[in-house]
mmCIF file of C-alpha atoms and ligand atoms in Angstrom:
data_model
loop_
_atom_site.group_PDB
_atom_site.id
_atom_site.type_symbol
_atom_site.label_atom_id
_atom_site.label_comp_id
_atom_site.label_asym_id
_atom_site.label_seq_id
_atom_site.Cartn_x
_atom_site.Cartn_y
_atom_site.Cartn_z
ATOM 1 C CA UNK L 1 0.000 0.000 0.000
ATOM 2 C CA UNK L 2 1.484 3.274 -1.119
ATOM 3 C CA UNK L 3 1.256 6.554 0.758
ATOM 4 C CA UNK L 4 -1.033 8.376 -1.689
ATOM 5 C CA UNK L 5 -2.344 11.779 -0.689
ATOM 6 C CA UNK L 6 -4.379 13.072 -3.585
ATOM 7 C CA UNK L 7 -5.817 10.966 -6.382
ATOM 8 C CA UNK L 8 -8.333 8.191 -5.806
ATOM 9 C CA UNK L 9 -6.730 4.938 -4.692
ATOM 10 C CA UNK L 10 -7.277 1.609 -6.412
ATOM 11 C CA UNK L 11 -6.124 -1.991 -6.096
ATOM 12 C CA UNK L 12 -3.634 -2.653 -3.292
ATOM 13 C CA UNK L 13 -3.600 1.029 -2.343
ATOM 14 C CA UNK L 14 -7.221 0.823 -1.207
ATOM 15 C CA UNK L 15 -7.410 -0.008 2.489
ATOM 16 C CA UNK L 16 -10.394 -1.010 4.622
ATOM 17 C CA UNK L 17 -14.115 -0.335 4.147
ATOM 18 C CA UNK L 18 -14.726 -4.093 3.811
ATOM 19 C CA UNK L 19 -18.120 -4.068 5.523
ATOM 20 C CA UNK L 20 -19.273 -0.939 3.727
ATOM 21 C CA UNK L 21 -18.169 -2.416 0.434
ATOM 22 C CA UNK L 22 -19.960 -5.738 0.932
ATOM 23 C CA UNK L 23 -23.060 -3.947 2.125
ATOM 24 C CA UNK L 24 -23.274 -1.539 -0.819
ATOM 25 C CA UNK L 25 -22.337 -4.161 -3.408
ATOM 26 C CA UNK L 26 -25.096 -6.459 -2.211
ATOM 27 C CA UNK L 27 -27.549 -3.541 -2.256
ATOM 28 C CA UNK L 28 -26.576 -2.859 -5.863
ATOM 29 C CA UNK L 29 -26.948 -6.522 -6.818
ATOM 30 C CA UNK L 30 -30.364 -6.460 -5.169
ATOM 31 C CA UNK L 31 -31.583 -3.655 -7.355
ATOM 32 C CA UNK L 32 -30.695 -0.424 -5.553
ATOM 33 C CA UNK L 33 -28.984 2.717 -6.743
ATOM 34 C CA UNK L 34 -26.920 4.919 -4.444
ATOM 35 C CA UNK L 35 -25.624 8.388 -3.945
ATOM 36 C CA UNK L 36 -22.483 8.926 -1.871
ATOM 37 C CA UNK L 37 -22.971 12.466 -0.692
ATOM 38 C CA UNK L 38 -19.970 12.812 1.602
ATOM 39 C CA UNK L 39 -17.740 15.870 1.735
ATOM 40 C CA UNK L 40 -14.440 16.299 -0.033
ATOM 41 C CA UNK L 41 -11.713 13.708 0.521
ATOM 42 C CA UNK L 42 -13.795 11.160 2.369
ATOM 43 C CA UNK L 43 -12.896 8.519 -0.195
ATOM 44 C CA UNK L 44 -15.998 8.460 -2.394
ATOM 45 C CA UNK L 45 -14.344 8.116 -5.779
ATOM 46 C CA UNK L 46 -12.007 5.367 -4.560
ATOM 47 C CA UNK L 47 -14.988 3.522 -3.119
ATOM 48 C CA UNK L 48 -16.965 3.896 -6.348
ATOM 49 C CA UNK L 49 -13.975 2.673 -8.387
ATOM 50 C CA UNK L 50 -13.816 -0.403 -6.206
ATOM 51 C CA UNK L 51 -17.482 -1.086 -6.932
ATOM 52 C CA UNK L 52 -16.836 -0.642 -10.659
ATOM 53 C CA UNK L 53 -13.902 -3.089 -10.483
ATOM 54 C CA UNK L 54 -16.089 -5.600 -8.736
ATOM 55 C CA UNK L 55 -18.851 -5.135 -11.303
ATOM 56 C CA UNK L 56 -16.352 -5.619 -14.142
ATOM 57 C CA UNK L 57 -14.984 -8.767 -12.574
ATOM 58 C CA UNK L 58 -18.539 -10.122 -12.426
ATOM 59 C CA UNK L 59 -19.042 -9.440 -16.128
ATOM 60 C CA UNK L 60 -21.076 -6.240 -15.861
ATOM 61 C CA UNK L 61 -20.745 -3.318 -18.224
ATOM 62 C CA UNK L 62 -19.434 -0.247 -16.462
ATOM 63 C CA UNK L 63 -19.583 3.444 -17.229
ATOM 64 C CA UNK L 64 -17.587 6.028 -15.362
ATOM 65 C CA UNK L 65 -17.911 9.749 -16.021
ATOM 66 C CA UNK L 66 -16.369 12.509 -13.984
ATOM 67 C CA UNK L 67 -18.772 15.380 -14.527
ATOM 68 C CA UNK L 68 -16.422 17.894 -12.959
ATOM 69 C CA UNK L 69 -13.839 17.215 -15.657
ATOM 70 C CA UNK L 70 -15.800 16.260 -18.725
ATOM 71 C CA UNK L 71 -18.938 18.336 -18.709
ATOM 72 C CA UNK L 72 -19.276 22.079 -18.713
ATOM 73 C CA UNK L 73 -22.764 21.953 -20.215
ATOM 74 C CA UNK L 74 -25.511 19.566 -21.226
ATOM 75 C CA UNK L 75 -24.131 18.912 -24.705
ATOM 76 C CA UNK L 76 -20.719 17.972 -23.304
ATOM 77 C CA UNK L 77 -22.421 15.635 -20.918
ATOM 78 C CA UNK L 78 -24.594 13.966 -23.548
ATOM 79 C CA UNK L 79 -21.649 13.536 -25.880
ATOM 80 C CA UNK L 80 -19.401 12.118 -23.148
ATOM 81 C CA UNK L 81 -22.156 9.775 -22.087
ATOM 82 C CA UNK L 82 -22.785 8.387 -25.580
ATOM 83 C CA UNK L 83 -19.035 8.016 -26.136
ATOM 84 C CA UNK L 84 -18.687 5.837 -23.044
ATOM 85 C CA UNK L 85 -21.301 3.501 -24.537
ATOM 86 C CA UNK L 86 -18.869 2.716 -27.341
ATOM 87 C CA UNK L 87 -16.863 0.584 -24.932
ATOM 88 C CA UNK L 88 -19.807 -1.543 -23.870
ATOM 89 C CA UNK L 89 -20.872 -5.008 -24.912
ATOM 90 C CA UNK L 90 -24.086 -3.792 -26.514
ATOM 91 C CA UNK L 91 -22.504 -1.042 -28.635
ATOM 92 C CA UNK L 92 -22.525 -3.287 -31.740
ATOM 93 C CA UNK L 93 -26.299 -3.472 -31.496
ATOM 94 C CA UNK L 94 -26.743 0.300 -31.250
ATOM 95 C CA UNK L 95 -23.744 1.398 -33.290
ATOM 96 C CA UNK L 96 -25.644 2.883 -36.228
ATOM 97 C CA UNK L 97 -28.032 4.890 -34.026
ATOM 98 C CA UNK L 98 -25.241 5.838 -31.649
ATOM 99 C CA UNK L 99 -22.866 7.120 -34.321
ATOM 100 C CA UNK L 100 -25.479 9.162 -36.069
ATOM 101 C CA UNK L 101 -26.525 10.687 -32.756
ATOM 102 C CA UNK L 102 -22.896 11.535 -31.971
ATOM 103 C CA UNK L 103 -22.641 13.230 -35.344
ATOM 104 C CA UNK L 104 -25.758 15.203 -34.708
ATOM 105 C CA UNK L 105 -24.592 16.272 -31.245
ATOM 106 C CA UNK L 106 -21.241 17.412 -32.585
ATOM 107 C CA UNK L 107 -23.029 19.612 -35.120
ATOM 108 C CA UNK L 108 -25.032 21.221 -32.352
ATOM 109 C CA UNK L 109 -22.030 21.722 -30.119
ATOM 110 C CA UNK L 110 -20.193 24.660 -31.759
ATOM 111 C CA UNK L 111 -23.402 26.624 -32.063
ATOM 112 C CA UNK L 112 -24.241 25.894 -28.464
ATOM 113 C CA UNK L 113 -20.904 27.007 -27.099
ATOM 114 C CA UNK L 114 -20.581 30.091 -29.277
ATOM 115 C CA UNK L 115 -24.034 30.922 -28.072
ATOM 116 C CA UNK L 116 -25.589 32.970 -30.847
ATOM 117 C CA UNK L 117 -29.327 33.388 -30.295
ATOM 118 C CA UNK L 118 -30.210 31.446 -33.437
ATOM 119 C CA UNK L 119 -27.875 28.595 -32.518
ATOM 120 C CA UNK L 120 -29.226 28.369 -28.997
ATOM 121 C CA UNK L 121 -32.717 28.185 -30.405
ATOM 122 C CA UNK L 122 -31.689 25.233 -32.499
ATOM 123 C CA UNK L 123 -30.411 23.372 -29.451
ATOM 124 C CA UNK L 124 -33.578 24.265 -27.553
ATOM 125 C CA UNK L 125 -35.623 22.829 -30.400
ATOM 126 C CA UNK L 126 -33.610 19.619 -30.409
ATOM 127 C CA UNK L 127 -32.999 19.236 -26.695
ATOM 128 C CA UNK L 128 -35.886 16.967 -25.863
ATOM 129 C CA UNK L 129 -35.353 14.753 -28.855
ATOM 130 C CA UNK L 130 -31.613 14.412 -28.123
ATOM 131 C CA UNK L 131 -32.277 13.438 -24.524
ATOM 132 C CA UNK L 132 -34.796 10.851 -25.588
ATOM 133 C CA UNK L 133 -32.488 9.435 -28.277
ATOM 134 C CA UNK L 134 -29.704 9.083 -25.708
ATOM 135 C CA UNK L 135 -32.128 7.297 -23.378
ATOM 136 C CA UNK L 136 -33.041 5.001 -26.259
ATOM 137 C CA UNK L 137 -29.477 3.783 -26.598
ATOM 138 C CA UNK L 138 -29.395 2.163 -23.179
ATOM 139 C CA UNK L 139 -29.961 -1.567 -22.994
ATOM 140 C CA UNK L 140 -31.807 -2.198 -19.791
ATOM 141 C CA UNK L 141 -31.523 -5.959 -20.067
ATOM 142 C CA UNK L 142 -27.721 -5.957 -19.679
ATOM 143 C CA UNK L 143 -26.158 -5.670 -16.249
ATOM 144 C CA UNK L 144 -24.527 -2.255 -16.216
ATOM 145 C CA UNK L 145 -23.150 -0.112 -13.433
ATOM 146 C CA UNK L 146 -23.091 3.606 -14.234
ATOM 147 C CA UNK L 147 -21.054 5.969 -12.081
ATOM 148 C CA UNK L 148 -21.339 9.748 -12.312
ATOM 149 C CA UNK L 149 -18.781 11.514 -10.172
ATOM 150 C CA UNK L 150 -19.473 15.053 -8.906
ATOM 151 C CA UNK L 151 -23.046 15.202 -10.137
ATOM 152 C CA UNK L 152 -23.799 18.465 -8.348
ATOM 153 C CA UNK L 153 -21.031 20.257 -10.227
ATOM 154 C CA UNK L 154 -22.868 19.643 -13.510
ATOM 155 C CA UNK L 155 -26.224 20.506 -11.923
ATOM 156 C CA UNK L 156 -24.819 23.831 -10.754
ATOM 157 C CA UNK L 157 -23.457 24.571 -14.217
ATOM 158 C CA UNK L 158 -26.809 23.836 -15.847
ATOM 159 C CA UNK L 159 -28.560 25.949 -13.229
ATOM 160 C CA UNK L 160 -26.317 28.908 -13.893
ATOM 161 C CA UNK L 161 -26.289 28.476 -17.675
ATOM 162 C CA UNK L 162 -29.150 30.912 -18.261
ATOM 163 C CA UNK L 163 -32.301 32.427 -16.832
ATOM 164 C CA UNK L 164 -34.152 29.189 -17.429
ATOM 165 C CA UNK L 165 -31.511 27.192 -15.555
ATOM 166 C CA UNK L 166 -33.808 25.968 -12.843
ATOM 167 C CA UNK L 167 -36.257 24.472 -15.303
ATOM 168 C CA UNK L 168 -33.390 22.860 -17.183
ATOM 169 C CA UNK L 169 -31.818 21.321 -14.136
ATOM 170 C CA UNK L 170 -35.207 20.018 -13.032
ATOM 171 C CA UNK L 171 -35.781 18.451 -16.456
ATOM 172 C CA UNK L 172 -32.299 16.967 -16.395
ATOM 173 C CA UNK L 173 -32.841 15.322 -13.020
ATOM 174 C CA UNK L 174 -36.237 14.030 -14.101
ATOM 175 C CA UNK L 175 -34.710 12.598 -17.256
ATOM 176 C CA UNK L 176 -32.101 10.763 -15.165
ATOM 177 C CA UNK L 177 -34.839 9.596 -12.865
ATOM 178 C CA UNK L 178 -36.849 8.227 -15.765
ATOM 179 C CA UNK L 179 -33.843 6.093 -16.758
ATOM 180 C CA UNK L 180 -33.796 4.618 -13.266
ATOM 181 C CA UNK L 181 -37.499 3.896 -13.329
ATOM 182 C CA UNK L 182 -37.509 1.543 -16.322
ATOM 183 C CA UNK L 183 -39.258 -1.672 -15.307
ATOM 184 C CA UNK L 184 -36.922 -4.630 -14.636
ATOM 185 C CA UNK L 185 -33.910 -2.552 -15.631
ATOM 186 C CA UNK L 186 -30.551 -4.194 -14.963
ATOM 187 C CA UNK L 187 -28.802 -0.848 -14.972
ATOM 188 C CA UNK L 188 -27.663 0.411 -11.584
ATOM 189 C CA UNK L 189 -26.531 3.928 -10.829
ATOM 190 C CA UNK L 190 -24.071 5.393 -8.373
ATOM 191 C CA UNK L 191 -23.520 9.084 -7.944
ATOM 192 C CA UNK L 192 -20.894 10.902 -5.932
ATOM 193 C CA UNK L 193 -21.214 14.429 -4.853
ATOM 194 C CA UNK L 194 -18.835 16.270 -2.612
ATOM 195 C CA UNK L 195 -20.911 19.391 -3.088
ATOM 196 C CA UNK L 196 -24.010 18.479 -1.114
ATOM 197 C CA UNK L 197 -26.597 17.163 -3.525
ATOM 198 C CA UNK L 198 -29.221 17.149 -0.814
ATOM 199 C CA UNK L 199 -28.594 20.819 -0.070
ATOM 200 C CA UNK L 200 -28.770 21.582 -3.761
ATOM 201 C CA UNK L 201 -32.058 19.819 -4.481
ATOM 202 C CA UNK L 202 -33.572 21.032 -1.205
ATOM 203 C CA UNK L 203 -32.627 24.654 -1.887
ATOM 204 C CA UNK L 204 -34.240 24.501 -5.313
ATOM 205 C CA UNK L 205 -37.291 22.545 -4.248
ATOM 206 C CA UNK L 206 -36.503 19.528 -6.442
ATOM 207 C CA UNK L 207 -35.721 16.838 -3.860
ATOM 208 C CA UNK L 208 -38.380 14.623 -5.445
ATOM 209 C CA UNK L 209 -36.234 14.218 -8.556
ATOM 210 C CA UNK L 210 -33.664 12.173 -6.665
ATOM 211 C CA UNK L 211 -35.685 10.729 -3.805
ATOM 212 C CA UNK L 212 -35.526 7.227 -5.278
ATOM 213 C CA UNK L 213 -31.738 7.095 -4.727
ATOM 214 C CA UNK L 214 -30.785 6.359 -1.128
ATOM 215 C CA UNK L 215 -27.789 8.070 0.450
ATOM 216 C CA UNK L 216 -24.852 6.117 1.687
ATOM 217 C CA UNK L 217 -22.490 8.066 3.914
ATOM 218 C CA UNK L 218 -18.940 6.721 4.090
ATOM 219 C CA UNK L 219 -17.690 6.601 7.640
ATOM 220 C CA UNK L 220 -14.475 7.493 9.354
ATOM 221 C CA UNK L 221 -12.336 4.588 10.550
ATOM 222 C CA UNK L 222 -12.508 3.105 14.036
ATOM 223 C CA UNK L 223 -9.462 3.341 16.263
ATOM 224 C CA UNK L 224 -8.539 -0.288 15.559
ATOM 225 C CA UNK L 225 -8.926 0.096 11.801
ATOM 226 C CA UNK L 226 -6.967 3.352 11.780
ATOM 227 C CA UNK L 227 -4.092 1.780 13.704
ATOM 228 C CA UNK L 228 -4.098 -1.121 11.268
ATOM 229 C CA UNK L 229 -3.916 1.303 8.369
ATOM 230 C CA UNK L 230 -1.031 3.211 9.966
ATOM 231 C CA UNK L 231 0.776 -0.046 10.650
ATOM 232 C CA UNK L 232 0.370 -1.071 7.018
ATOM 233 C CA UNK L 233 1.442 2.318 5.695
ATOM 234 C CA UNK L 234 4.487 2.159 7.972
ATOM 235 C CA UNK L 235 5.397 -1.367 6.973
ATOM 236 C CA UNK L 236 4.991 -0.815 3.234
ATOM 237 C CA UNK L 237 6.677 2.589 3.147
ATOM 238 C CA UNK L 238 9.743 1.962 5.159
ATOM 239 C CA UNK L 239 8.669 3.807 8.296
ATOM 240 C CA UNK L 240 7.434 1.270 10.849
ATOM 241 C CA UNK L 241 5.383 2.974 13.564
ATOM 242 C CA UNK L 242 5.211 1.563 17.097
ATOM 243 C CA UNK L 243 1.754 0.915 18.531
ATOM 244 C CA UNK L 244 1.939 3.850 20.981
ATOM 245 C CA UNK L 245 2.727 6.199 18.136
ATOM 246 C CA UNK L 246 -0.133 4.821 16.020
ATOM 247 C CA UNK L 247 -2.408 5.271 19.006
ATOM 248 C CA UNK L 248 -1.234 8.859 19.555
ATOM 249 C CA UNK L 249 -1.994 9.713 15.929
ATOM 250 C CA UNK L 250 -5.516 8.345 16.179
ATOM 251 C CA UNK L 251 -6.178 10.140 19.477
ATOM 252 C CA UNK L 252 -4.984 13.378 17.954
ATOM 253 C CA UNK L 253 -7.087 13.083 14.806
ATOM 254 C CA UNK L 254 -10.155 11.706 16.621
ATOM 255 C CA UNK L 255 -12.079 11.629 13.338
ATOM 256 C CA UNK L 256 -10.020 9.328 11.139
ATOM 257 C CA UNK L 257 -10.725 9.470 7.453
ATOM 258 C CA UNK L 258 -8.214 7.456 5.440
ATOM 259 C CA UNK L 259 -7.158 10.733 3.829
ATOM 260 C CA UNK L 260 -6.273 12.246 7.206
ATOM 261 C CA UNK L 261 -4.254 9.118 8.050
ATOM 262 C CA UNK L 262 -2.433 9.377 4.732
ATOM 263 C CA UNK L 263 -1.554 13.066 5.114
ATOM 264 C CA UNK L 264 -0.412 12.797 8.709
ATOM 265 C CA UNK L 265 1.664 9.752 7.859
ATOM 266 C CA UNK L 266 3.262 11.677 5.016
ATOM 267 C CA UNK L 267 3.968 14.576 7.364
ATOM 268 C CA UNK L 268 5.584 12.322 9.962
ATOM 269 C CA UNK L 269 7.730 10.736 7.271
ATOM 270 C CA UNK L 270 8.782 14.179 6.081
ATOM 271 C CA UNK L 271 9.679 15.339 9.593
ATOM 272 C CA UNK L 272 11.661 12.179 10.236
ATOM 273 C CA UNK L 273 13.464 11.958 6.917
ATOM 274 C CA UNK L 274 13.950 15.584 5.900
ATOM 275 C CA UNK L 275 14.015 17.408 9.228
ATOM 276 C CA UNK L 276 15.676 14.572 11.135
ATOM 277 C CA UNK L 277 13.109 14.605 13.917
ATOM 278 C CA UNK L 278 13.176 11.542 16.180
ATOM 279 C CA UNK L 279 10.262 9.158 15.796
ATOM 280 C CA UNK L 280 8.784 9.876 19.240
ATOM 281 C CA UNK L 281 5.269 10.790 20.367
ATOM 282 C CA UNK L 282 6.149 14.496 20.062
ATOM 283 C CA UNK L 283 6.367 14.138 16.312
ATOM 284 C CA UNK L 284 2.601 13.607 16.149
ATOM 285 C CA UNK L 285 1.886 17.100 17.475
ATOM 286 C CA UNK L 286 4.397 18.620 15.115
ATOM 287 C CA UNK L 287 2.894 16.825 12.145
ATOM 288 C CA UNK L 288 -0.612 17.895 13.158
ATOM 289 C CA UNK L 289 0.434 21.530 13.551
ATOM 290 C CA UNK L 290 2.070 21.374 10.136
ATOM 291 C CA UNK L 291 -1.119 20.088 8.544
ATOM 292 C CA UNK L 292 -3.388 22.821 9.839
ATOM 293 C CA UNK L 293 -1.137 25.417 8.231
ATOM 294 C CA UNK L 294 -1.419 23.790 4.828
ATOM 295 C CA UNK L 295 -3.866 23.822 1.965
ATOM 296 C CA UNK L 296 -5.689 20.531 2.596
ATOM 297 C CA UNK L 297 -8.875 22.214 3.708
ATOM 298 C CA UNK L 298 -9.067 25.123 1.292
ATOM 299 C CA UNK L 299 -11.889 23.430 -0.580
ATOM 300 C CA UNK L 300 -13.985 23.607 2.586
ATOM 301 C CA UNK L 301 -13.645 27.368 2.626
ATOM 302 C CA UNK L 302 -14.334 27.616 -1.092
ATOM 303 C CA UNK L 303 -17.446 25.494 -0.835
ATOM 304 C CA UNK L 304 -19.079 27.996 1.520
ATOM 305 C CA UNK L 305 -18.208 30.787 -0.861
ATOM 306 C CA UNK L 306 -19.603 28.979 -3.892
ATOM 307 C CA UNK L 307 -22.620 27.148 -2.540
ATOM 308 C CA UNK L 308 -24.047 29.096 0.380
ATOM 309 C CA UNK L 309 -25.129 32.105 -1.665
ATOM 310 C CA UNK L 310 -26.481 34.970 0.443
ATOM 311 C CA UNK L 311 -26.105 32.897 3.645
ATOM 312 C CA UNK L 312 -22.382 32.431 3.325
ATOM 313 C CA UNK L 313 -21.390 35.214 5.700
ATOM 314 C CA UNK L 314 -23.653 33.684 8.354
ATOM 315 C CA UNK L 315 -22.203 30.227 7.722
ATOM 316 C CA UNK L 316 -18.755 31.735 8.276
ATOM 317 C CA UNK L 317 -20.018 33.353 11.466
ATOM 318 C CA UNK L 318 -21.322 30.034 12.804
ATOM 319 C CA UNK L 319 -18.107 28.181 12.015
ATOM 320 C CA UNK L 320 -15.980 30.965 13.406
ATOM 321 C CA UNK L 321 -17.785 30.598 16.700
ATOM 322 C CA UNK L 322 -17.737 26.819 16.667
ATOM 323 C CA UNK L 323 -14.028 26.505 15.919
ATOM 324 C CA UNK L 324 -13.321 28.249 19.222
ATOM 325 C CA UNK L 325 -15.389 25.761 21.225
ATOM 326 C CA UNK L 326 -13.951 22.270 21.355
ATOM 327 C CA UNK L 327 -16.919 21.001 23.311
ATOM 328 C CA UNK L 328 -19.419 22.592 20.965
ATOM 329 C CA UNK L 329 -22.348 24.969 21.316
ATOM 330 C CA UNK L 330 -26.071 24.799 21.834
ATOM 331 C CA UNK L 331 -28.451 26.089 19.201
ATOM 332 C CA UNK L 332 -29.282 29.112 21.374
ATOM 333 C CA UNK L 333 -25.612 30.120 21.463
ATOM 334 C CA UNK L 334 -25.375 29.729 17.706
ATOM 335 C CA UNK L 335 -28.415 31.950 17.272
ATOM 336 C CA UNK L 336 -26.646 34.618 19.309
ATOM 337 C CA UNK L 337 -23.572 34.297 17.115
ATOM 338 C CA UNK L 338 -25.455 34.889 13.888
ATOM 339 C CA UNK L 339 -27.571 37.647 15.391
ATOM 340 C CA UNK L 340 -24.298 39.391 16.093
ATOM 341 C CA UNK L 341 -23.329 38.836 12.457
ATOM 342 C CA UNK L 342 -26.285 40.948 11.341
ATOM 343 C CA UNK L 343 -29.218 38.594 10.742
ATOM 344 C CA UNK L 344 -32.475 40.422 11.453
ATOM 345 C CA UNK L 345 -34.121 39.033 14.628
ATOM 346 C CA UNK L 346 -37.233 37.752 12.836
ATOM 347 C CA UNK L 347 -35.008 35.693 10.510
ATOM 348 C CA UNK L 348 -32.507 34.164 12.933
ATOM 349 C CA UNK L 349 -34.493 31.018 13.643
ATOM 350 C CA UNK L 350 -35.106 30.229 10.000
ATOM 351 C CA UNK L 351 -31.523 30.912 8.962
ATOM 352 C CA UNK L 352 -29.992 28.931 11.816
ATOM 353 C CA UNK L 353 -32.189 25.940 10.971
ATOM 354 C CA UNK L 354 -31.177 26.050 7.328
ATOM 355 C CA UNK L 355 -27.485 26.567 8.094
ATOM 356 C CA UNK L 356 -27.262 23.797 10.679
ATOM 357 C CA UNK L 357 -29.005 21.472 8.239
ATOM 358 C CA UNK L 358 -26.641 22.392 5.411
ATOM 359 C CA UNK L 359 -23.452 22.377 7.477
ATOM 360 C CA UNK L 360 -24.357 18.964 8.861
ATOM 361 C CA UNK L 361 -25.131 17.567 5.394
ATOM 362 C CA UNK L 362 -21.886 18.936 4.069
ATOM 363 C CA UNK L 363 -19.884 17.322 6.843
ATOM 364 C CA UNK L 364 -18.575 20.454 8.587
ATOM 365 C CA UNK L 365 -20.374 19.851 11.842
ATOM 366 C CA UNK L 366 -22.111 17.145 13.821
ATOM 367 C CA UNK L 367 -24.757 17.209 16.494
ATOM 368 C CA UNK L 368 -24.966 15.127 19.631
ATOM 369 C CA UNK L 369 -27.560 15.683 22.350
ATOM 370 C CA UNK L 370 -28.309 19.173 21.135
ATOM 371 C CA UNK L 371 -24.648 20.202 21.029
ATOM 372 C CA UNK L 372 -23.126 21.212 17.708
ATOM 373 C CA UNK L 373 -19.424 20.956 17.026
ATOM 374 C CA UNK L 374 -16.918 20.506 14.245
ATOM 375 C CA UNK L 375 -16.897 16.942 12.968
ATOM 376 C CA UNK L 376 -13.117 16.861 12.643
ATOM 377 C CA UNK L 377 -10.691 18.461 15.105
ATOM 378 C CA UNK L 378 -8.264 18.839 12.226
ATOM 379 C CA UNK L 379 -10.766 20.902 10.252
ATOM 380 C CA UNK L 380 -11.699 22.838 13.414
ATOM 381 C CA UNK L 381 -8.093 23.751 14.146
ATOM 382 C CA UNK L 382 -7.473 24.641 10.518
ATOM 383 C CA UNK L 383 -10.524 26.918 10.692
ATOM 384 C CA UNK L 384 -9.318 28.544 13.875
ATOM 385 C CA UNK L 385 -5.914 29.065 12.378
ATOM 386 C CA UNK L 386 -7.286 30.575 9.194
ATOM 387 C CA UNK L 387 -10.178 32.647 10.482
ATOM 388 C CA UNK L 388 -9.640 33.493 14.123
ATOM 389 C CA UNK L 389 -6.023 33.420 15.192
HETATM 390 N N1 LIG Q 401 -9.851 3.222 1.031
HETATM 391 C C1 LIG Q 401 -8.797 4.042 1.079
HETATM 392 N N2 LIG Q 401 -7.577 3.576 1.422
HETATM 393 C C2 LIG Q 401 -6.527 4.408 1.501
HETATM 394 N N3 LIG Q 401 -6.581 5.717 1.262
HETATM 395 C C3 LIG Q 401 -7.768 6.247 0.902
HETATM 396 C C4 LIG Q 401 -8.922 5.434 0.791
HETATM 397 N N4 LIG Q 401 -9.955 6.220 0.426
HETATM 398 C C5 LIG Q 401 -9.465 7.458 0.325
HETATM 399 N N5 LIG Q 401 -8.148 7.495 0.594
HETATM 400 C C6 LIG Q 401 -7.311 8.714 0.670
HETATM 401 O O1 LIG Q 401 -8.125 9.830 0.409
HETATM 402 C C7 LIG Q 401 -7.705 10.521 -0.783
HETATM 403 C C8 LIG Q 401 -8.929 10.961 -1.533
HETATM 404 O O2 LIG Q 401 -9.676 9.851 -1.981
HETATM 405 P P1 LIG Q 401 -10.861 10.029 -3.035
HETATM 406 O O3 LIG Q 401 -10.398 10.805 -4.205
HETATM 407 O O4 LIG Q 401 -11.436 8.686 -3.257
HETATM 408 O O5 LIG Q 401 -11.863 10.887 -2.142
HETATM 409 P P2 LIG Q 401 -13.123 11.730 -2.619
HETATM 410 O O6 LIG Q 401 -14.094 11.674 -1.504
HETATM 411 O O7 LIG Q 401 -13.596 11.272 -3.946
HETATM 412 O O8 LIG Q 401 -12.483 13.176 -2.716
HETATM 413 P P3 LIG Q 401 -13.052 14.439 -3.568
HETATM 414 O O9 LIG Q 401 -14.354 14.801 -2.929
HETATM 415 O O10 LIG Q 401 -12.020 15.488 -3.367
HETATM 416 O O11 LIG Q 401 -13.240 14.000 -4.979
HETATM 417 C C9 LIG Q 401 -6.793 9.549 -1.518
HETATM 418 O O12 LIG Q 401 -5.786 10.209 -2.242
HETATM 419 C C10 LIG Q 401 -6.193 8.787 -0.346
HETATM 420 O O13 LIG Q 401 -5.186 9.562 0.260
HETATM 421 MG MG1 LIG Q 402 -13.882 12.270 -5.759
#
């Protein structure tokens, strides 16, 4: 197992999640689709890749599209989607239809992107027919696992594409839903979304378009599992860690995502090998302090800026307060914090409810017995460092 701190991990680099994997795979085999709505870096894409590998090894067709990379608009998406069908076992049967549709889409594309009024009209005229022709290409009697990564990124782009964005995104989600509703279909769908899909659909009143796809939240690792992972990382990367050091790392992180274990391991290795620090318990604190100064959590700041619209300043206010309280705060205290940030008194209740809901969905905070606090101490200390200190 290599010490990988960025791209999705596959094969021998993937550690753990055995129970979650068996559970989700058997749900898929039994006819369910899933969305993995966890925040950035929880390990969604790696987990989805593992499901795709399993599906392949069982003779399924698989489709894998990263919507963040390959789709800036609907036409891009439709084209990318049809192109992935070319690799599948049933392409021969649909080749003629598929190729002519690809041709047609590529003729629409330049006009769509240049965006002249006439050209846009043409796409608008053809839109429904293109969507239904793409739907027609799918063979529902062949076992197929389709994975769309970062679905909400495409939804946001469609939403913002023009004044009619909301209608378009609603139609898009309903189109996807209709593909999932085909009777006796052997196609299964998995979606990942680090930008909260639930927040997105809820905010725009379109939760019903995805309510047939259950969530599956990937968990952090238990203390035992985390120590096992550290032991394996140490063994395979020439930096064996004693049990007390493994234990100190886990106690420090508290909330152990495999990503956090990978980055702290990397930091310890750096301190030992480049800065000649002795491999003692003290090195854990040093590594942790190093991490909260770095860029690992920038996306968490950016997400508030991009997704929380006019409530972002209040979301910042809540988190600013929470990052100073290790033990957490009650709702009443949070209300006081956002009142101080300028929310009009008659609105505080409504805004706090929405923000706590969104921040929980997005993985920033958790709630236990009416107390809200940061889910990860590492993220909390990063936040403190960046926004308070
Ligand atoms: N099962 C695993 N075993 C080992 N490391 C893992 C595992 N899952 C995730 N990681 C670590 O987390 C990092 C991110 O994984 P991945 O890209 O799958 O997460 P993600 O949730 O899709 O992230 P993003 O939301 O940014 O796309 C990997 O580079 C690796 O360091
Ligand atoms: Mg990912």
